[in-house]
Amino acid sequence: MENTTSEHVKCLIIGSGPAGYTAAIYASRAGLQPVMYQGLQPGGQLTITNDVENFPGYPDGIMGPEMMEDLKKQAARFGTDIRYGIATAVDFSGHPHRITVDETKQLTADTVIIATGASAKWLGLPSEARLNGSGVSACAVCDGFFYRGLDVAIVGAGDTAAEEATYLANLCSKVYMIVRKGEMRASKIMQKRVLDNPKIEVLWNTVTDEILGEHAVEAVRVKSTLDGSTREISVKGFFVAIGHEPNSKIFQPYLTHDEQGYLKTLPGTAKTNVDGVFACGDVQDYTYRQAVTAAGSGCMAALDAERYLAALGDH
């Protein structure tokens, strides 16, 4: 990274979504003059979510993109400088922190709030992408309610898949759990919950061949890994639970992270192992991954940044 920079900011927010926008609202109201780069997917994962019914304050629910636009407008109202752009490199080895945006623009920042989120892992089927938001989902807790009383399928074999299958079984009439091998990776207790639930049918040694439906999910065609035979199962919802990948790669050389890449924060705070660098939202939350918890952690990050600057005498 070059030594010359074109701009210095007091508080830089990398990423948008509920965490980033909430951090921006608090930071701008505190006079930190935050600059936000929205990232590859402005608004985050909720921009590909149709109906959001579990975020407080919306009794009739709200469309995900509309909710993100509301948060963006609120952040802008208090003075956040919201920009298009992607952080492509960082240098947290000294102070101020150094950031490259879009591989060309150089910035320095007194504080950095990372809100880059996590991306769901997908199967890679064209029909999966086409029907995303129209029956295909990567979050059972977010979208399971829309399929109450209906038949659904979920693909995955780990703890998350087992937990989400159990969750769906409380709402849906039938849950088909598609497992590639003849065993699960999930912990024994989670496997027992799945196998003991009469509403969950595990399809062992099975993969998803195609998701069927013109405008919404109508069925899934599954394929046996043993003999290659296929069959169609009528379902209205298809959930992918094969994991998430935190968008943290450029930060990992400097920030403590777990084996999956989730950034580690000091318990009860948004503080990372580098002074003046804070993390919030799904990039550091592998447990809940909900809009409301992301927003709460965004508030924490902004307050931690404000207190950090105040302790330095910069605010």
Short mmCIF file of C-alpha atoms in Angstrom, two decimals:
data_model
loop_
_atom_site.label_atom_id
_atom_site.label_comp_id
_atom_site.label_asym_id
_atom_site.label_seq_id
_atom_site.Cartn_x
_atom_site.Cartn_y
_atom_site.Cartn_z
CA MET A 1 0.00 0.00 0.00
CA GLU A 2 1.41 3.43 -0.94
CA ASN A 3 2.38 5.93 1.71
CA THR A 4 0.44 8.79 0.12
CA THR A 5 -3.28 9.09 0.72
CA SER A 6 -6.00 11.20 -0.79
CA GLU A 7 -8.29 11.46 2.22
CA HIS A 8 -8.39 11.12 5.98
CA VAL A 9 -11.59 10.33 7.89
CA LYS A 10 -12.39 10.12 11.57
CA CYS A 11 -14.68 7.09 11.29
CA LEU A 12 -14.79 4.75 8.32
CA ILE A 13 -17.60 2.20 8.03
CA ILE A 14 -16.93 -0.68 5.65
CA GLY A 15 -20.12 -2.40 4.55
CA SER A 16 -23.80 -1.63 4.86
CA GLY A 17 -26.80 -3.67 5.92
CA PRO A 18 -28.48 -3.39 9.33
CA ALA A 19 -25.14 -3.36 11.18
CA GLY A 20 -23.42 -0.79 8.98
CA TYR A 21 -26.39 1.56 8.69
CA THR A 22 -27.11 1.43 12.43
CA ALA A 23 -23.45 2.14 13.17
CA ALA A 24 -23.68 5.06 10.76
CA ILE A 25 -26.78 6.46 12.46
CA TYR A 26 -25.13 6.40 15.89
CA ALA A 27 -21.74 7.58 14.65
CA SER A 28 -23.16 10.51 12.71
CA ARG A 29 -25.37 11.59 15.62
CA ALA A 30 -22.27 11.50 17.82
CA GLY A 31 -20.45 13.85 15.47
CA LEU A 32 -17.94 11.30 14.17
CA GLN A 33 -18.60 12.39 10.55
CA PRO A 34 -18.65 8.79 9.32
CA VAL A 35 -17.83 7.82 5.77
CA MET A 36 -19.44 4.58 4.61
CA TYR A 37 -18.45 2.42 1.68
CA GLN A 38 -21.43 0.20 0.97
CA GLY A 39 -19.59 -2.77 -0.46
CA LEU A 40 -20.38 -5.29 -3.16
CA GLN A 41 -24.04 -5.67 -2.11
CA PRO A 42 -25.35 -2.31 -0.82
CA GLY A 43 -27.88 -3.04 1.91
CA GLY A 44 -26.55 -6.54 2.51
CA GLN A 45 -28.44 -9.83 2.44
CA LEU A 46 -31.80 -8.24 3.20
CA THR A 47 -31.85 -6.72 -0.26
CA ILE A 48 -32.59 -10.21 -1.60
CA THR A 49 -35.23 -10.91 1.07
CA ASN A 50 -38.80 -10.20 0.07
CA ASP A 51 -40.75 -10.05 3.33
CA VAL A 52 -39.24 -9.17 6.71
CA GLU A 53 -41.72 -9.84 9.50
CA ASN A 54 -39.44 -10.31 12.52
CA PHE A 55 -37.81 -6.88 12.78
CA PRO A 56 -39.39 -4.82 15.59
CA GLY A 57 -41.46 -1.82 14.61
CA TYR A 58 -43.07 -3.19 11.44
CA PRO A 59 -46.40 -4.72 12.51
CA ASP A 60 -47.36 -5.48 8.92
CA GLY A 61 -43.87 -6.54 7.87
CA ILE A 62 -41.72 -4.79 5.28
CA MET A 63 -39.90 -5.69 2.11
CA GLY A 64 -36.19 -6.22 2.71
CA PRO A 65 -34.99 -3.70 0.08
CA GLU A 66 -37.44 -1.09 1.39
CA MET A 67 -36.22 -1.58 4.95
CA MET A 68 -32.60 -1.13 3.87
CA GLU A 69 -33.50 2.00 1.94
CA ASP A 70 -35.18 3.39 5.07
CA LEU A 71 -32.07 2.72 7.13
CA LYS A 72 -29.88 4.29 4.46
CA LYS A 73 -32.01 7.45 4.39
CA GLN A 74 -31.92 7.65 8.18
CA ALA A 75 -28.12 7.40 8.19
CA ALA A 76 -27.86 10.02 5.45
CA ARG A 77 -30.24 12.34 7.30
CA PHE A 78 -27.76 12.68 10.15
CA GLY A 79 -24.85 13.36 7.85
CA THR A 80 -23.29 10.00 6.96
CA ASP A 81 -21.29 10.25 3.74
CA ILE A 82 -22.56 7.12 1.95
CA ARG A 83 -20.51 6.03 -1.04
CA TYR A 84 -20.41 3.21 -3.54
CA GLY A 85 -17.19 1.27 -3.37
CA ILE A 86 -15.47 -1.84 -2.04
CA ALA A 87 -12.60 -1.99 0.44
CA THR A 88 -9.99 -4.06 -1.40
CA ALA A 89 -7.04 -3.88 1.03
CA VAL A 90 -6.26 -2.71 4.55
CA ASP A 91 -3.19 -2.08 6.66
CA PHE A 92 -3.90 -2.13 10.39
CA SER A 93 -0.24 -2.36 11.42
CA GLY A 94 -0.01 1.28 12.50
CA HIS A 95 -2.09 4.34 13.25
CA PRO A 96 -3.98 5.84 11.54
CA HIS A 97 -5.39 2.78 9.81
CA ARG A 98 -4.90 2.56 6.06
CA ILE A 99 -7.55 1.38 3.62
CA THR A 100 -7.65 1.00 -0.14
CA VAL A 101 -11.02 1.31 -1.88
CA ASP A 102 -11.63 -0.10 -5.35
CA GLU A 103 -7.90 -0.90 -5.58
CA THR A 104 -7.03 2.73 -6.27
CA LYS A 105 -8.36 5.19 -3.69
CA GLN A 106 -6.24 5.51 -0.54
CA LEU A 107 -7.70 6.55 2.81
CA THR A 108 -6.57 6.78 6.42
CA ALA A 109 -8.99 6.50 9.33
CA ASP A 110 -8.81 7.05 13.07
CA THR A 111 -11.44 4.38 13.60
CA VAL A 112 -12.75 1.63 11.35
CA ILE A 113 -16.07 -0.18 11.78
CA ILE A 114 -16.25 -3.44 9.83
CA ALA A 115 -19.78 -4.43 8.83
CA THR A 116 -19.09 -6.55 5.77
CA GLY A 117 -21.45 -9.36 6.77
CA ALA A 118 -21.39 -12.96 5.67
CA SER A 119 -22.49 -14.62 2.46
CA ALA A 120 -24.63 -17.75 2.40
CA LYS A 121 -23.12 -20.71 0.62
CA TRP A 122 -25.31 -21.95 -2.22
CA LEU A 123 -25.52 -25.13 -4.24
CA GLY A 124 -24.85 -23.32 -7.49
CA LEU A 125 -27.97 -24.42 -9.38
CA PRO A 126 -29.42 -21.93 -11.90
CA SER A 127 -32.91 -22.64 -10.56
CA GLU A 128 -31.68 -21.84 -7.06
CA ALA A 129 -30.66 -18.37 -8.14
CA ARG A 130 -33.76 -17.83 -10.26
CA LEU A 131 -36.14 -18.74 -7.43
CA ASN A 132 -34.20 -17.05 -4.66
CA GLY A 133 -36.79 -15.11 -2.69
CA SER A 134 -39.62 -17.03 -4.37
CA GLY A 135 -39.43 -20.16 -2.28
CA VAL A 136 -35.65 -20.52 -2.03
CA SER A 137 -34.07 -19.21 1.18
CA ALA A 138 -30.89 -19.53 3.20
CA CYS A 139 -32.54 -18.62 6.51
CA ALA A 140 -35.26 -20.79 8.05
CA VAL A 141 -35.68 -18.48 11.04
CA CYS A 142 -36.22 -15.54 8.68
CA ASP A 143 -38.57 -17.17 6.21
CA GLY A 144 -39.97 -20.36 7.72
CA PHE A 145 -43.10 -18.60 8.93
CA PHE A 146 -44.26 -18.09 5.34
CA TYR A 147 -44.46 -21.88 4.86
CA ARG A 148 -46.47 -22.81 7.91
CA GLY A 149 -48.66 -25.81 7.19
CA LEU A 150 -46.82 -26.58 3.95
CA ASP A 151 -44.21 -29.12 2.87
CA VAL A 152 -40.63 -27.91 2.56
CA ALA A 153 -37.15 -29.28 1.91
CA ILE A 154 -33.84 -28.35 3.49
CA VAL A 155 -30.37 -29.32 2.33
CA GLY A 156 -27.45 -29.73 4.73
CA ALA A 157 -26.05 -32.12 7.30
CA GLY A 158 -24.44 -29.99 9.99
CA ASP A 159 -25.73 -28.51 13.23
CA THR A 160 -27.23 -25.51 11.45
CA ALA A 161 -29.19 -27.71 9.04
CA ALA A 162 -30.39 -29.94 11.88
CA GLU A 163 -31.41 -26.94 13.97
CA GLU A 164 -33.24 -25.30 11.08
CA ALA A 165 -34.98 -28.55 10.11
CA THR A 166 -36.25 -28.85 13.67
CA TYR A 167 -37.36 -25.21 13.62
CA LEU A 168 -39.21 -25.75 10.33
CA ALA A 169 -40.90 -28.87 11.70
CA ASN A 170 -42.61 -26.67 14.29
CA LEU A 171 -44.23 -24.69 11.48
CA CYS A 172 -44.50 -26.94 8.45
CA SER A 173 -46.50 -30.08 7.83
CA LYS A 174 -43.49 -31.98 6.46
CA VAL A 175 -39.74 -31.35 6.23
CA TYR A 176 -37.54 -33.30 3.83
CA MET A 177 -33.92 -33.11 4.88
CA ILE A 178 -31.54 -33.78 2.00
CA VAL A 179 -28.25 -35.31 3.17
CA ARG A 180 -25.51 -36.15 0.67
CA LYS A 181 -23.99 -39.01 2.66
CA GLY A 182 -25.32 -41.84 4.81
CA GLU A 183 -24.58 -39.86 7.96
CA MET A 184 -24.75 -36.33 9.30
CA ARG A 185 -21.98 -34.03 10.47
CA ALA A 186 -24.26 -32.61 13.15
CA SER A 187 -23.65 -33.29 16.82
CA LYS A 188 -25.28 -36.38 18.29
CA ILE A 189 -27.88 -34.42 20.22
CA MET A 190 -28.93 -32.50 17.10
CA GLN A 191 -29.10 -35.70 15.08
CA LYS A 192 -31.32 -37.26 17.71
CA ARG A 193 -33.71 -34.32 17.58
CA VAL A 194 -34.00 -34.69 13.83
CA LEU A 195 -34.40 -38.45 13.80
CA ASP A 196 -36.92 -38.43 16.64
CA ASN A 197 -39.13 -35.84 14.93
CA PRO A 198 -41.96 -37.55 13.02
CA LYS A 199 -42.38 -34.52 10.74
CA ILE A 200 -38.81 -34.72 9.41
CA GLU A 201 -37.89 -37.27 6.77
CA VAL A 202 -34.16 -37.59 6.13
CA LEU A 203 -33.25 -38.44 2.54
CA TRP A 204 -29.88 -40.16 2.96
CA ASN A 205 -27.32 -40.43 0.16
CA THR A 206 -29.23 -37.81 -1.77
CA VAL A 207 -28.37 -34.57 -3.58
CA THR A 208 -30.47 -31.84 -5.13
CA ASP A 209 -30.71 -32.25 -8.89
CA GLU A 210 -33.04 -29.34 -9.64
CA ILE A 211 -35.52 -27.00 -8.00
CA LEU A 212 -38.75 -26.97 -9.98
CA GLY A 213 -41.23 -24.17 -10.53
CA GLU A 214 -41.80 -21.37 -13.02
CA HIS A 215 -42.38 -18.40 -10.73
CA ALA A 216 -42.16 -20.04 -7.30
CA VAL A 217 -40.91 -23.31 -5.85
CA GLU A 218 -43.29 -26.18 -6.64
CA ALA A 219 -41.08 -29.22 -6.19
CA VAL A 220 -37.51 -30.46 -5.91
CA ARG A 221 -35.94 -33.20 -7.97
CA VAL A 222 -33.48 -35.22 -5.92
CA LYS A 223 -30.88 -37.72 -7.04
CA SER A 224 -29.51 -40.78 -5.28
CA THR A 225 -25.72 -40.81 -4.89
CA LEU A 226 -25.88 -44.61 -4.79
CA ASP A 227 -27.61 -45.52 -8.04
CA GLY A 228 -28.24 -42.18 -9.76
CA SER A 229 -32.02 -42.56 -9.71
CA THR A 230 -34.12 -39.39 -9.44
CA ARG A 231 -37.54 -38.53 -8.08
CA GLU A 232 -39.60 -35.39 -7.60
CA ILE A 233 -40.92 -34.24 -4.23
CA SER A 234 -43.66 -31.65 -4.02
CA VAL A 235 -42.58 -28.76 -1.75
CA LYS A 236 -43.32 -25.05 -1.53
CA GLY A 237 -40.12 -23.99 0.18
CA PHE A 238 -36.48 -24.94 -0.32
CA PHE A 239 -33.95 -24.01 2.35
CA VAL A 240 -30.18 -24.13 1.91
CA ALA A 241 -28.27 -24.70 5.14
CA ILE A 242 -24.76 -25.59 4.03
CA GLY A 243 -23.09 -22.74 5.86
CA HIS A 244 -22.09 -19.10 5.57
CA GLU A 245 -18.77 -17.50 4.71
CA PRO A 246 -17.87 -14.27 6.54
CA ASN A 247 -16.64 -11.50 4.26
CA SER A 248 -13.44 -11.01 6.23
CA LYS A 249 -10.59 -12.14 4.00
CA ILE A 250 -8.79 -8.79 3.68
CA PHE A 251 -8.90 -8.27 7.46
CA GLN A 252 -7.64 -11.69 8.53
CA PRO A 253 -3.90 -10.89 8.43
CA TYR A 254 -4.46 -8.29 11.15
CA LEU A 255 -7.54 -9.34 13.11
CA THR A 256 -8.11 -12.38 15.28
CA HIS A 257 -10.63 -14.74 13.71
CA ASP A 258 -11.90 -18.28 14.13
CA GLU A 259 -11.24 -21.16 11.77
CA GLN A 260 -14.20 -20.18 9.58
CA GLY A 261 -13.03 -16.60 9.27
CA TYR A 262 -15.49 -14.91 11.65
CA LEU A 263 -13.80 -11.95 13.32
CA LYS A 264 -13.44 -12.22 17.07
CA THR A 265 -14.54 -9.37 19.31
CA LEU A 266 -13.98 -8.81 23.01
CA PRO A 267 -17.06 -10.26 24.76
CA GLY A 268 -19.71 -7.62 25.37
CA THR A 269 -18.10 -5.18 22.93
CA ALA A 270 -17.40 -4.65 19.24
CA LYS A 271 -13.65 -4.30 19.86
CA THR A 272 -11.24 -6.39 17.84
CA ASN A 273 -7.63 -7.12 18.82
CA VAL A 274 -6.51 -3.93 17.03
CA ASP A 275 -7.16 -0.62 18.80
CA GLY A 276 -9.60 1.54 16.89
CA VAL A 277 -10.95 -1.28 14.74
CA PHE A 278 -14.42 -2.59 15.53
CA ALA A 279 -16.54 -5.37 14.01
CA CYS A 280 -20.30 -5.76 13.98
CA GLY A 281 -23.01 -7.78 12.30
CA ASP A 282 -22.66 -11.15 10.62
CA VAL A 283 -18.93 -10.82 9.96
CA GLN A 284 -18.45 -11.51 13.67
CA ASP A 285 -21.69 -13.33 14.54
CA TYR A 286 -21.78 -17.01 13.60
CA THR A 287 -24.58 -17.79 16.07
CA TYR A 288 -27.62 -15.59 15.43
CA ARG A 289 -27.20 -13.87 12.04
CA GLN A 290 -30.42 -11.86 12.37
CA ALA A 291 -31.12 -8.31 11.24
CA VAL A 292 -32.04 -7.18 14.74
CA THR A 293 -28.88 -8.58 16.34
CA ALA A 294 -26.79 -7.08 13.54
CA ALA A 295 -28.37 -3.69 14.14
CA GLY A 296 -27.71 -3.97 17.87
CA SER A 297 -24.06 -4.78 17.31
CA GLY A 298 -23.80 -1.84 14.90
CA CYS A 299 -24.93 0.43 17.72
CA MET A 300 -22.27 -1.12 19.97
CA ALA A 301 -19.55 -0.55 17.37
CA ALA A 302 -20.40 3.13 16.97
CA LEU A 303 -20.51 3.71 20.72
CA ASP A 304 -17.20 1.87 21.17
CA ALA A 305 -15.66 3.99 18.41
CA GLU A 306 -16.94 7.20 20.00
CA ARG A 307 -15.52 6.22 23.40
CA TYR A 308 -12.21 5.21 21.84
CA LEU A 309 -11.83 8.63 20.21
CA ALA A 310 -12.93 10.41 23.37
CA ALA A 311 -10.24 8.58 25.36
CA LEU A 312 -7.65 9.74 22.82
CA GLY A 313 -8.92 13.29 23.11
CA ASP A 314 -9.97 13.32 19.45
CA HIS A 315 -13.65 13.68 20.15
#
